[in-house]
Amino acid sequence: QLVQSGAEVKKPGASVKVSCEAAGYTFTNYGITWVRQAPGQGLEWMGWISANSGNTNYPRELRGRVTMTTDTSTSTAYMELRSLRSDDTAVYYCARYEIRGVMSYWGQGTLVTVSS
Amino acid sequence: DIQMTQSPSSLSASVGDRVTMTCRASQSISSYVNWYQQKPGKAPKLLIYAASSLQSGVPSRFGGSGSGTDFTLTISSLQSEDFATYYCQQSYSTPLTFGGGTKVEIK
């Protein structure tokens, strides 16, 4: 089970940090990936982090604006997105990341609204 | 980046119908395709991984096939709870990418 933090409203230029707490499995045996979905749109992959090593992989478009971290003591993953723009308004999902990029279990989603 | 193209973008079907949707990759990706179901306001749910392996707990009416560039998701007998949007995703290389989705609607 993955439980995410609550909805956020941010102004353009601000940062947001979303959390994803894992339960029911050994956190360090898997990675965590983040996917976002703008209103009425499809799914966009934002990157992944190994919960064991902390290694990350981000897509080119978000590199420099996104940082993913984990806290193994609390089995929690975090995704921070900086320099927010209106087109960052979306539901942000975390998912358990398995071998060869399979996203097996998903959090409930966190709505981030960017508006002045 | 690998582009994933799904077709059709939407379809109408009746309960009990056999439904097929396709996903085409912009280059060969072996069998590294996964399929997800998403209902309105809910998170996606993994149905099929590695093109044809059924995720635990998913009904056997869902099936996947294909390799290389062309992949298919089939629902053998559509049930009322299957009305949703279906996404394919390639896991051959990063950045991981999704298709645009196929919305299955009630006829």
Coordinates of N, CA and C in Angstrom, one line a residue:
Chain A
Q1 N 0.8 -1.2 0.0 CA 0.0 0.0 0.0 C 0.9 1.2 0.0
L2 N 0.5 2.2 -0.8 CA 1.2 3.5 -0.9 C 0.2 4.6 -0.5
V3 N 0.5 5.4 0.5 CA -0.3 6.5 0.9 C 0.4 7.8 0.7
Q4 N -0.3 8.7 -0.1 CA 0.3 10.0 -0.4 C -0.2 11.1 0.4
S5 N 0.6 12.2 0.4 CA 0.2 13.4 1.2 C -1.0 14.1 0.4
G6 N -1.5 15.1 1.1 CA -2.8 15.7 0.6 C -2.5 16.8 -0.4
A7 N -3.6 17.3 -0.9 CA -3.6 18.2 -2.0 C -2.9 19.5 -1.6
E8 N -2.3 20.2 -2.6 CA -1.5 21.4 -2.4 C -1.9 22.4 -3.5
V9 N -1.9 23.7 -3.0 CA -2.1 24.8 -3.9 C -0.8 25.7 -3.8
K10 N -0.2 26.0 -4.9 CA 1.1 26.7 -4.9 C 1.0 27.8 -6.0
K11 N 1.8 28.9 -5.7 CA 1.9 30.0 -6.7 C 3.0 29.7 -7.7
P12 N 2.9 30.2 -8.9 CA 4.0 30.0 -9.9 C 5.3 30.5 -9.3
G13 N 6.3 29.6 -9.5 CA 7.7 29.9 -9.0 C 8.0 29.2 -7.7
A14 N 7.0 28.7 -7.0 CA 7.2 28.0 -5.8 C 7.6 26.6 -6.0
S15 N 7.8 25.9 -4.9 CA 8.2 24.5 -4.9 C 7.1 23.7 -4.2
V16 N 7.0 22.4 -4.5 CA 6.1 21.5 -3.8 C 6.8 20.2 -3.5
K17 N 6.5 19.6 -2.4 CA 7.1 18.3 -2.0 C 6.0 17.4 -1.6
V18 N 5.9 16.3 -2.3 CA 4.8 15.3 -2.1 C 5.4 14.1 -1.5
S19 N 4.8 13.5 -0.5 CA 5.3 12.3 0.1 C 4.5 11.1 -0.2
C20 N 5.1 9.9 -0.1 CA 4.5 8.6 -0.5 C 5.0 7.6 0.6
E21 N 4.1 7.2 1.5 CA 4.5 6.3 2.5 C 4.1 4.8 2.1
A22 N 5.1 4.0 2.2 CA 4.9 2.6 1.8 C 4.6 1.7 3.0
A23 N 3.7 0.7 2.8 CA 3.5 -0.3 3.9 C 3.2 -1.6 3.3
G24 N 3.4 -2.7 4.0 CA 3.1 -4.0 3.6 C 4.1 -4.7 2.8
Y25 N 5.3 -4.1 2.6 CA 6.4 -4.8 1.9 C 7.7 -4.2 2.3
T26 N 8.8 -4.9 2.0 CA 10.1 -4.4 2.3 C 10.5 -3.2 1.4
F27 N 10.5 -2.0 1.9 CA 10.6 -0.8 1.1 C 11.9 -0.8 0.3
T28 N 13.0 -1.3 0.8 CA 14.3 -1.2 0.1 C 14.4 -2.3 -1.0
N29 N 13.4 -3.2 -1.1 CA 13.5 -4.2 -2.2 C 13.0 -3.7 -3.5
Y30 N 12.5 -2.5 -3.6 CA 11.9 -2.0 -4.8 C 12.3 -0.5 -4.9
G31 N 12.0 0.0 -6.1 CA 12.1 1.4 -6.3 C 10.7 2.1 -6.2
I32 N 10.7 3.4 -6.3 CA 9.5 4.2 -6.4 C 9.6 5.1 -7.6
T33 N 8.5 5.1 -8.3 CA 8.5 5.9 -9.5 C 7.3 6.9 -9.3
W34 N 7.4 8.0 -10.0 CA 6.4 9.1 -10.0 C 5.9 9.4 -11.4
V35 N 4.6 9.5 -11.5 CA 3.9 9.7 -12.7 C 2.8 10.8 -12.5
R36 N 2.7 11.8 -13.4 CA 1.7 12.8 -13.2 C 0.7 12.8 -14.4
Q37 N -0.5 13.4 -14.1 CA -1.5 13.4 -15.0 C -2.2 14.8 -15.0
A38 N -2.0 15.6 -16.0 CA -2.7 16.9 -16.1 C -4.2 16.7 -16.3
P39 N -5.0 17.6 -15.9 CA -6.5 17.4 -16.0 C -6.9 17.0 -17.4
G40 N -7.6 15.9 -17.5 CA -8.1 15.4 -18.8 C -7.1 14.9 -19.7
Q41 N -5.8 14.7 -19.2 CA -4.7 14.3 -20.1 C -4.3 12.9 -19.8
G42 N -3.2 12.4 -20.5 CA -2.7 11.1 -20.2 C -1.6 11.1 -19.1
L43 N -0.8 10.0 -19.1 CA 0.1 9.8 -18.0 C 1.5 10.2 -18.5
E44 N 2.3 10.9 -17.6 CA 3.6 11.3 -17.9 C 4.6 10.8 -16.8
W45 N 5.6 10.1 -17.2 CA 6.6 9.6 -16.3 C 7.5 10.7 -15.9
M46 N 7.8 10.8 -14.5 CA 8.6 11.8 -14.0 C 10.0 11.3 -13.5
G47 N 10.2 10.0 -13.4 CA 11.4 9.5 -13.0 C 11.2 8.4 -11.9
W48 N 12.4 7.9 -11.5 CA 12.3 6.8 -10.4 C 13.5 6.9 -9.6
I49 N 13.4 6.3 -8.4 CA 14.5 6.3 -7.4 C 14.5 4.8 -6.8
S50 N 15.8 4.4 -6.7 CA 16.0 3.1 -6.0 C 15.9 3.4 -4.5
A51 N 15.0 2.7 -3.8 CA 14.9 2.9 -2.4 C 16.1 2.2 -1.6
N52 N 16.8 1.4 -2.3 CA 17.9 0.7 -1.7 C 19.2 1.6 -1.8
S53 N 19.5 2.1 -3.0 CA 20.7 2.8 -3.2 C 20.6 4.3 -3.3
G54 N 19.3 4.8 -3.6 CA 19.1 6.2 -3.8 C 19.4 6.7 -5.2
N55 N 19.8 5.8 -6.1 CA 20.1 6.1 -7.4 C 18.8 6.6 -8.1
T56 N 18.9 7.6 -8.9 CA 17.7 8.2 -9.6 C 17.9 8.2 -11.1
N57 N 16.8 8.4 -11.8 CA 16.7 8.5 -13.2 C 15.6 9.5 -13.5
Y58 N 15.9 10.6 -14.1 CA 14.9 11.6 -14.5 C 14.8 11.8 -16.0
P59 N 13.7 12.1 -16.5 CA 13.6 12.4 -18.0 C 14.2 13.8 -18.2
R60 N 14.8 14.0 -19.4 CA 15.5 15.2 -19.7 C 14.6 16.5 -19.4
E61 N 13.3 16.4 -19.7 CA 12.5 17.6 -19.6 C 12.4 18.1 -18.2
L62 N 12.5 17.2 -17.2 CA 12.4 17.6 -15.8 C 13.7 17.7 -15.0
R63 N 14.8 17.3 -15.7 CA 16.1 17.3 -15.0 C 16.4 18.7 -14.6
G64 N 16.8 18.9 -13.3 CA 17.1 20.3 -12.9 C 15.9 20.9 -12.1
R65 N 14.7 20.4 -12.3 CA 13.6 20.9 -11.5 C 13.0 19.9 -10.5
V66 N 13.3 18.6 -10.7 CA 12.7 17.6 -9.9 C 13.8 16.9 -9.1
T67 N 13.5 16.5 -7.8 CA 14.4 15.7 -7.0 C 13.6 14.7 -6.3
M68 N 14.0 13.5 -6.4 CA 13.3 12.4 -5.6 C 14.3 11.8 -4.6
T69 N 13.7 11.6 -3.4 CA 14.5 11.1 -2.3 C 13.7 10.1 -1.5
T70 N 14.3 9.3 -0.7 CA 13.7 8.4 0.2 C 14.2 8.5 1.6
D71 N 13.4 8.1 2.6 CA 13.7 7.9 4.0 C 13.4 6.5 4.3
T72 N 14.5 5.7 4.4 CA 14.2 4.3 4.7 C 13.8 4.0 6.1
S73 N 14.0 4.9 7.0 CA 13.6 4.7 8.4 C 12.1 4.8 8.6
T74 N 11.5 5.5 7.6 CA 10.0 5.7 7.7 C 9.3 5.1 6.4
S75 N 10.1 4.4 5.6 CA 9.6 3.8 4.3 C 8.8 4.9 3.5
T76 N 9.4 6.0 3.4 CA 8.7 7.1 2.7 C 9.5 7.7 1.6
A77 N 8.9 7.9 0.5 CA 9.5 8.5 -0.7 C 9.0 9.9 -0.9
Y78 N 9.8 10.8 -1.4 CA 9.4 12.2 -1.6 C 9.8 12.6 -3.0
M79 N 8.9 13.5 -3.6 CA 9.2 14.1 -4.9 C 9.0 15.6 -4.7
E80 N 10.1 16.3 -5.0 CA 10.1 17.8 -4.9 C 10.2 18.3 -6.4
L81 N 9.3 19.2 -6.7 CA 9.3 19.9 -8.0 C 9.4 21.4 -7.7
R82 N 10.4 22.0 -8.4 CA 10.7 23.4 -8.1 C 10.2 24.3 -9.3
S83 N 10.3 25.6 -9.1 CA 10.0 26.6 -10.2 C 8.7 26.2 -10.9
L84 N 7.6 26.0 -10.1 CA 6.3 25.6 -10.6 C 5.7 26.5 -11.6
R85 N 5.1 26.0 -12.6 CA 4.4 26.7 -13.6 C 2.9 26.2 -13.7
S86 N 2.1 27.0 -14.3 CA 0.7 26.6 -14.4 C 0.5 25.2 -15.0
D87 N 1.4 24.9 -16.0 CA 1.2 23.6 -16.6 C 1.8 22.4 -15.8
D88 N 2.2 22.7 -14.6 CA 2.5 21.6 -13.6 C 1.3 21.2 -12.8
T89 N 0.2 21.9 -13.0 CA -1.0 21.5 -12.4 C -1.4 20.1 -12.8
A90 N -1.5 19.2 -11.9 CA -1.8 17.8 -12.2 C -2.0 17.0 -11.0
V91 N -2.5 15.7 -11.2 CA -2.5 14.7 -10.1 C -1.1 14.0 -10.2
Y92 N -0.4 13.9 -9.1 CA 0.9 13.3 -9.0 C 0.7 11.9 -8.3
Y93 N 1.2 10.9 -8.9 CA 1.1 9.5 -8.4 C 2.5 9.0 -8.1
C94 N 2.6 8.2 -7.0 CA 3.8 7.4 -6.8 C 3.3 6.0 -7.1
A95 N 4.3 5.1 -7.4 CA 4.0 3.7 -7.7 C 5.2 2.9 -7.3
R96 N 5.0 1.7 -6.9 CA 6.1 0.8 -6.7 C 6.7 0.4 -8.0
Y97 N 8.0 0.5 -8.1 CA 8.8 0.3 -9.4 C 9.5 -1.0 -9.3
E98 N 9.1 -1.9 -10.2 CA 9.7 -3.3 -10.2 C 10.7 -3.4 -11.3
I99 N 11.2 -4.6 -11.4 CA 12.2 -4.9 -12.4 C 11.7 -4.6 -13.8
R100 N 12.5 -4.0 -14.7 CA 12.1 -3.7 -16.0 C 10.9 -2.7 -16.1
G101 N 10.9 -1.8 -15.2 CA 10.0 -0.7 -15.3 C 8.5 -0.9 -15.2
V102 N 8.1 -2.0 -14.4 CA 6.7 -2.3 -14.2 C 6.3 -1.5 -13.0
M103 N 5.1 -0.8 -13.1 CA 4.6 0.0 -12.0 C 3.5 -0.8 -11.3
S104 N 3.8 -1.6 -10.3 CA 2.8 -2.6 -9.8 C 1.7 -2.1 -8.9
Y105 N 2.0 -1.2 -8.0 CA 1.0 -0.7 -7.1 C 1.2 0.8 -7.0
W106 N 0.0 1.5 -6.9 CA 0.0 2.9 -7.0 C -0.6 3.6 -5.8
G107 N -0.1 4.8 -5.5 CA -0.7 5.6 -4.5 C -2.0 6.2 -5.0
Q108 N -2.7 6.8 -4.1 CA -4.1 7.3 -4.4 C -4.0 8.6 -5.2
G109 N -2.8 9.2 -5.3 CA -2.7 10.5 -6.1 C -2.8 11.7 -5.2
T110 N -2.0 12.8 -5.6 CA -2.0 14.0 -4.9 C -2.2 15.1 -5.9
L111 N -3.3 15.9 -5.8 CA -3.6 17.0 -6.7 C -2.7 18.2 -6.3
V112 N -1.9 18.7 -7.3 CA -1.1 19.9 -7.1 C -1.7 20.9 -8.1
T113 N -2.1 22.1 -7.5 CA -2.7 23.1 -8.3 C -1.7 24.3 -8.3
V114 N -1.3 24.8 -9.4 CA -0.4 26.0 -9.5 C -1.2 27.1 -10.1
S115 N -1.4 28.1 -9.2 CA -2.3 29.3 -9.7 C -1.9 30.5 -8.9
S116 N -1.9 31.6 -9.6 CA -1.6 32.9 -8.9 C -2.8 33.4 -8.2
Chain B
D1 N 13.5 9.3 -27.8 CA 12.5 8.7 -26.9 C 11.5 7.8 -27.7
I2 N 11.1 6.7 -27.1 CA 10.2 5.8 -27.8 C 8.7 6.3 -27.7
Q3 N 8.1 6.5 -28.8 CA 6.7 6.9 -28.8 C 5.8 5.7 -28.9
M4 N 4.7 5.8 -28.1 CA 3.7 4.7 -28.0 C 2.4 5.3 -28.5
T5 N 1.8 4.6 -29.6 CA 0.6 5.1 -30.2 C -0.5 4.1 -30.0
Q6 N -1.6 4.5 -29.3 CA -2.7 3.6 -29.1 C -3.8 3.8 -30.0
S7 N -4.5 2.8 -30.4 CA -5.7 2.9 -31.3 C -6.7 1.8 -30.9
P8 N -8.0 2.2 -31.0 CA -8.5 3.5 -31.3 C -8.4 4.4 -30.0
S9 N -8.6 5.6 -30.1 CA -8.6 6.5 -28.9 C -9.8 6.3 -28.0
S10 N -10.9 5.8 -28.6 CA -12.1 5.4 -27.9 C -12.9 4.4 -28.6
L11 N -13.7 3.6 -27.9 CA -14.5 2.6 -28.6 C -15.8 2.5 -27.7
S12 N -16.9 2.1 -28.4 CA -18.1 1.8 -27.7 C -18.4 0.3 -27.8
A13 N -18.7 -0.3 -26.7 CA -19.0 -1.8 -26.7 C -20.1 -2.1 -25.7
S14 N -20.6 -3.3 -25.8 CA -21.7 -3.8 -24.9 C -21.1 -4.8 -24.0
V15 N -21.8 -5.0 -22.9 CA -21.4 -6.1 -22.0 C -21.5 -7.4 -22.7
G16 N -20.4 -8.2 -22.6 CA -20.3 -9.5 -23.2 C -19.5 -9.4 -24.5
D17 N -19.3 -8.3 -25.0 CA -18.5 -8.1 -26.3 C -17.0 -8.5 -26.0
R18 N -16.4 -8.9 -27.1 CA -14.9 -9.1 -27.1 C -14.3 -7.8 -27.6
V19 N -13.4 -7.3 -26.9 CA -12.8 -6.0 -27.2 C -11.3 -6.1 -27.4
T20 N -10.8 -5.5 -28.4 CA -9.4 -5.5 -28.7 C -8.9 -4.1 -29.0
M21 N -7.8 -3.7 -28.4 CA -7.2 -2.4 -28.6 C -5.7 -2.7 -28.9
T22 N -5.1 -1.7 -29.6 CA -3.7 -1.9 -30.0 C -2.8 -0.8 -29.5
C23 N -1.5 -1.1 -29.5 CA -0.5 -0.2 -29.1 C 0.7 -0.4 -30.0
R24 N 1.2 0.6 -30.6 CA 2.4 0.5 -31.5 C 3.5 1.3 -31.0
A25 N 4.7 0.7 -31.0 CA 5.9 1.4 -30.5 C 6.7 2.0 -31.7
S26 N 7.4 3.1 -31.5 CA 8.1 3.7 -32.6 C 9.4 3.0 -33.0
Q27 N 9.8 2.0 -32.2 CA 10.9 1.2 -32.5 C 10.7 -0.2 -31.8
S28 N 11.4 -1.2 -32.2 CA 11.3 -2.5 -31.5 C 11.6 -2.4 -30.0
I29 N 10.7 -3.0 -29.2 CA 10.9 -3.0 -27.8 C 10.7 -4.4 -27.2
S30 N 11.0 -5.4 -28.0 CA 10.9 -6.8 -27.5 C 9.5 -7.0 -26.9
S31 N 9.4 -7.4 -25.7 CA 8.1 -7.6 -25.0 C 8.0 -6.7 -23.8
Y32 N 8.7 -5.6 -23.9 CA 8.6 -4.7 -22.7 C 7.5 -3.7 -22.8
V33 N 6.3 -4.3 -22.7 CA 5.1 -3.5 -22.7 C 4.2 -3.9 -21.5
N34 N 3.7 -2.9 -20.8 CA 2.8 -3.1 -19.7 C 1.4 -2.4 -20.0
W35 N 0.4 -2.9 -19.5 CA -1.0 -2.3 -19.7 C -1.6 -2.0 -18.3
Y36 N -2.3 -0.8 -18.3 CA -2.9 -0.3 -17.1 C -4.3 0.1 -17.4
Q37 N -5.2 -0.1 -16.4 CA -6.6 0.3 -16.4 C -6.8 1.5 -15.5
Q38 N -7.4 2.6 -16.0 CA -7.7 3.7 -15.1 C -9.2 4.0 -15.2
K39 N -9.8 4.1 -14.0 CA -11.2 4.6 -13.9 C -11.2 6.0 -13.4
P40 N -12.3 6.8 -13.8 CA -12.3 8.2 -13.4 C -12.0 8.5 -12.0
G41 N -11.1 9.4 -11.7 CA -10.8 9.8 -10.3 C -10.0 8.8 -9.5
K42 N -9.5 7.7 -10.2 CA -8.7 6.7 -9.5 C -7.3 6.6 -10.1
A43 N -6.4 5.9 -9.4 CA -5.1 5.7 -9.8 C -5.1 4.5 -10.9
P44 N -4.2 4.5 -11.8 CA -4.1 3.4 -12.7 C -3.8 2.1 -11.9
K45 N -4.2 1.0 -12.6 CA -4.0 -0.3 -12.0 C -3.3 -1.2 -13.0
L46 N -2.3 -1.9 -12.6 CA -1.5 -2.8 -13.5 C -2.4 -4.0 -13.9
L47 N -2.5 -4.3 -15.2 CA -3.3 -5.5 -15.7 C -2.3 -6.5 -16.2
I48 N -1.4 -6.1 -17.1 CA -0.6 -7.0 -17.9 C 0.8 -6.4 -17.8
Y49 N 1.8 -7.3 -17.6 CA 3.2 -6.9 -17.7 C 4.0 -7.8 -18.7
A50 N 5.1 -7.3 -19.2 CA 5.9 -8.0 -20.1 C 5.0 -8.6 -21.3
A51 N 4.1 -7.8 -21.8 CA 3.3 -8.0 -23.0 C 2.2 -9.0 -22.7
S52 N 2.4 -10.1 -22.0 CA 1.4 -11.1 -21.9 C 1.2 -11.7 -20.5
S53 N 1.9 -11.3 -19.5 CA 1.8 -11.9 -18.2 C 0.7 -11.1 -17.4
L54 N -0.2 -11.9 -16.9 CA -1.4 -11.4 -16.1 C -0.9 -11.0 -14.7
Q55 N -1.2 -9.8 -14.3 CA -0.9 -9.4 -12.9 C -1.7 -10.2 -11.9
S56 N -1.2 -10.6 -10.8 CA -1.9 -11.3 -9.8 C -3.2 -10.6 -9.4
G57 N -4.3 -11.3 -9.4 CA -5.6 -10.8 -9.0 C -6.4 -10.2 -10.1
V58 N -5.9 -10.1 -11.3 CA -6.6 -9.6 -12.5 C -7.4 -10.7 -13.2
P59 N -8.6 -10.5 -13.5 CA -9.4 -11.5 -14.1 C -8.8 -12.1 -15.4
S60 N -9.1 -13.3 -15.7 CA -8.5 -14.0 -16.8 C -9.1 -13.6 -18.1
R61 N -10.2 -12.8 -18.1 CA -10.7 -12.3 -19.4 C -9.8 -11.2 -20.0
F62 N -8.8 -10.7 -19.3 CA -7.8 -9.8 -19.8 C -6.7 -10.6 -20.4
G63 N -6.3 -10.2 -21.6 CA -5.1 -10.9 -22.2 C -4.3 -9.9 -23.0
G64 N -3.0 -10.2 -23.0 CA -2.1 -9.3 -23.8 C -1.2 -10.2 -24.7
S65 N -0.9 -9.6 -25.9 CA 0.0 -10.3 -26.8 C 0.8 -9.3 -27.6
G66 N 1.8 -9.8 -28.3 CA 2.6 -9.0 -29.2 C 4.1 -9.0 -28.8
S67 N 4.9 -8.6 -29.7 CA 6.3 -8.3 -29.5 C 6.8 -7.5 -30.6
G68 N 8.0 -6.9 -30.4 CA 8.6 -6.0 -31.4 C 8.0 -4.6 -31.3
T69 N 7.1 -4.3 -32.2 CA 6.5 -3.0 -32.2 C 5.0 -3.0 -32.1
D70 N 4.3 -4.1 -32.2 CA 2.9 -4.2 -32.2 C 2.3 -5.0 -31.0
F71 N 1.4 -4.4 -30.3 CA 0.9 -5.1 -29.1 C -0.6 -5.0 -29.0
T72 N -1.2 -5.9 -28.4 CA -2.7 -6.0 -28.3 C -3.1 -6.3 -26.9
L73 N -4.2 -5.6 -26.4 CA -4.9 -5.9 -25.2 C -6.3 -6.4 -25.6
T74 N -6.7 -7.5 -25.1 CA -8.0 -8.1 -25.4 C -8.8 -8.3 -24.1
I75 N -10.0 -8.0 -24.1 CA -10.9 -8.3 -23.1 C -11.9 -9.3 -23.7
S76 N -11.9 -10.5 -23.2 CA -12.6 -11.6 -24.0 C -14.2 -11.4 -23.8
S77 N -14.6 -11.0 -22.7 CA -16.1 -10.8 -22.5 C -16.2 -9.6 -21.6
L78 N -16.5 -8.4 -22.2 CA -16.6 -7.2 -21.4 C -17.6 -7.2 -20.3
Q79 N -17.1 -6.8 -19.1 CA -18.0 -6.6 -18.0 C -18.3 -5.2 -17.7
S80 N -19.3 -4.9 -16.9 CA -19.6 -3.5 -16.6 C -18.5 -2.8 -15.9
E81 N -17.7 -3.5 -15.1 CA -16.6 -2.9 -14.3 C -15.4 -2.6 -15.2
D82 N -15.5 -3.0 -16.5 CA -14.3 -2.8 -17.4 C -14.4 -1.5 -18.1
F83 N -15.4 -0.8 -18.0 CA -15.5 0.5 -18.7 C -14.6 1.5 -18.0
A84 N -13.6 1.9 -18.8 CA -12.4 2.6 -18.2 C -11.5 3.0 -19.4
T85 N -10.4 3.7 -19.0 CA -9.4 4.0 -20.0 C -8.2 3.1 -19.8
Y86 N -7.6 2.6 -20.9 CA -6.5 1.7 -20.8 C -5.3 2.3 -21.5
Y87 N -4.2 2.2 -20.8 CA -2.9 2.8 -21.2 C -1.9 1.7 -21.4
C88 N -1.1 1.7 -22.5 CA 0.1 0.9 -22.6 C 1.3 1.8 -22.2
Q89 N 2.4 1.1 -21.8 CA 3.6 1.7 -21.3 C 4.8 0.9 -21.8
Q90 N 5.8 1.5 -22.3 CA 7.0 0.8 -22.7 C 8.0 0.9 -21.5
S91 N 8.6 -0.3 -21.2 CA 9.6 -0.3 -20.2 C 11.0 -0.8 -20.8
Y92 N 11.1 -0.6 -22.1 CA 12.4 -1.0 -22.8 C 13.5 -0.1 -22.4
S93 N 13.2 1.2 -22.4 CA 14.3 2.2 -22.1 C 13.7 3.4 -21.5
T94 N 14.5 4.2 -20.8 CA 14.1 5.4 -20.2 C 14.4 6.5 -21.3
P95 N 13.5 7.6 -21.3 CA 12.4 7.8 -20.4 C 11.2 6.8 -20.7
L96 N 10.7 6.3 -19.7 CA 9.5 5.4 -19.8 C 8.4 6.3 -20.4
T97 N 7.6 5.7 -21.3 CA 6.6 6.5 -22.0 C 5.3 5.7 -22.1
F98 N 4.2 6.4 -22.1 CA 2.8 5.8 -22.2 C 2.2 6.2 -23.5
G99 N 1.3 5.3 -23.9 CA 0.4 5.7 -25.0 C -0.7 6.7 -24.5
G100 N -1.4 7.2 -25.5 CA -2.4 8.2 -25.2 C -3.7 7.7 -24.6
G101 N -3.8 6.4 -24.6 CA -5.0 5.8 -23.9 C -6.1 5.4 -24.9
T102 N -6.8 4.4 -24.5 CA -8.1 4.0 -25.2 C -9.2 4.0 -24.2
K103 N -10.2 4.8 -24.5 CA -11.3 4.9 -23.6 C -12.4 3.9 -24.0
V104 N -12.8 3.0 -23.1 CA -13.9 2.0 -23.5 C -15.2 2.5 -22.8
E105 N -16.1 2.8 -23.7 CA -17.4 3.3 -23.2 C -18.5 2.4 -23.5
I106 N -19.6 2.6 -22.8 CA -20.8 1.8 -22.9 C -21.6 2.1 -24.2
K107 N -21.9 1.1 -25.0 CA -22.7 1.3 -26.2 C -24.2 1.5 -25.9

